[in-house]
Short mmCIF file of C-alpha atoms in Angstrom, two decimals:
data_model
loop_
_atom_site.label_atom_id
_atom_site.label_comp_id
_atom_site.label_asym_id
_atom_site.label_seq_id
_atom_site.Cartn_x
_atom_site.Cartn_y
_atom_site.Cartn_z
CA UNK K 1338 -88.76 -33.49 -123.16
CA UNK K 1339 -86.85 -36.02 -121.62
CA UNK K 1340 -89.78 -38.97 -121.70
CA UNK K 1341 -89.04 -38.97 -125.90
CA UNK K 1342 -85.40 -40.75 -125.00
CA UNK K 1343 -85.07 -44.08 -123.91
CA UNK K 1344 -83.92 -44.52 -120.41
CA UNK K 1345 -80.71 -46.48 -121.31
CA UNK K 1346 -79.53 -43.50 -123.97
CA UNK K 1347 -80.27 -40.96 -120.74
CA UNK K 1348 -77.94 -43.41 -118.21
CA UNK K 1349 -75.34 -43.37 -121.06
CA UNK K 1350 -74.99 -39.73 -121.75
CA UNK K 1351 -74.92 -39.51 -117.86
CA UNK K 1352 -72.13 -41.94 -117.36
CA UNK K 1353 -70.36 -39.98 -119.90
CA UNK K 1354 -70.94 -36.66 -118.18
CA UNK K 1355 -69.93 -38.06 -115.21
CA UNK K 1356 -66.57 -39.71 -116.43
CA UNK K 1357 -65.92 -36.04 -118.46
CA UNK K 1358 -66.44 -34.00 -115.20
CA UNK K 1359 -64.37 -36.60 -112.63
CA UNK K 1360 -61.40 -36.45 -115.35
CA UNK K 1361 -61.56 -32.38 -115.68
CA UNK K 1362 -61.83 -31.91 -111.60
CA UNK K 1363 -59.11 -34.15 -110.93
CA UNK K 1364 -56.79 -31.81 -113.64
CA UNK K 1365 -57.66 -28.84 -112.06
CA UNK K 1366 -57.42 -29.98 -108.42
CA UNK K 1367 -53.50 -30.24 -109.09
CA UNK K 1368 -53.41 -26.41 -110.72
CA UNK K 1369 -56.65 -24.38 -108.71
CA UNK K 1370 -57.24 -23.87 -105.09
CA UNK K 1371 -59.51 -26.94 -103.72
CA UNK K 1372 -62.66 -24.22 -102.45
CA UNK K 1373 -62.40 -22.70 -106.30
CA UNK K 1374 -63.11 -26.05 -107.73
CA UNK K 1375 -65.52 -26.86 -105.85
CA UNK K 1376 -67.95 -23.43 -106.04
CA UNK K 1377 -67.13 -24.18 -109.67
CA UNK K 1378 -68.72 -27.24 -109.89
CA UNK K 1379 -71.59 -26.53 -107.70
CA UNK K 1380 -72.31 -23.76 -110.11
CA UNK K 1381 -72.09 -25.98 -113.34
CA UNK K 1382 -74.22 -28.20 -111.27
CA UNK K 1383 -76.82 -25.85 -110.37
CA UNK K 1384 -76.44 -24.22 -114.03
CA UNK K 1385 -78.01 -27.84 -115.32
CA UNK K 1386 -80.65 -28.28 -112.83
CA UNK K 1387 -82.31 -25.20 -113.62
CA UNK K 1388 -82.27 -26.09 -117.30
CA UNK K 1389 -83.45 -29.33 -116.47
CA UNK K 1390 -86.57 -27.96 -114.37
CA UNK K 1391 -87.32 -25.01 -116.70
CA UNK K 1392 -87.39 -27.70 -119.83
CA UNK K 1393 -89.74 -29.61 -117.67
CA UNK K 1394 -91.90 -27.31 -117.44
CA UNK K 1395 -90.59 -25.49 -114.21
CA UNK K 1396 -93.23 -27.81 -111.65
CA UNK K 1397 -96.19 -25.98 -112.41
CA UNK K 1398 -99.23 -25.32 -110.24
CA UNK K 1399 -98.17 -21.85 -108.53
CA UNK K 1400 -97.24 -21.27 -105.22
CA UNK K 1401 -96.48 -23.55 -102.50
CA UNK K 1402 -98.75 -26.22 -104.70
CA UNK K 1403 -97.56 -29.91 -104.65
CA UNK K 1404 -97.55 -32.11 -107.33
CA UNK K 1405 -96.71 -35.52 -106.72
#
């Protein structure tokens, strides 16, 4: 999926990710408990690797297999 974009349009959508999510967890540091955040964003975080490795194709190959 992601070998159709070009590399520079993937670092650009991530910059912009990255600037979104700094801005929103420095607002709700101020108004939420600093462990809440935190398991929050670990969660969005893990939400998006998942999706990432499932659209990937989820590594393949079976159990305890290597592909390198």
């Amino acid at each position: 999926m992601l070998e159709n974009v070009h590399p520079n349009t993937l670092a650009l959508i991530a910059a912009f990710f990255v600037a979104v999510a700094r801005v929103l967890y420095q607002r709700a540091l101020g108004r939420l408990n600093p462990t809440v955040i935190t398991g929050l964003v670990n969660a969005v975080s893990l939400i998006f690797a998942l999706f990432l490795y499932w659209m990937s194709g989820g590594g393949g190959g079976g159990h305890g297999s290597f592909q390198g």
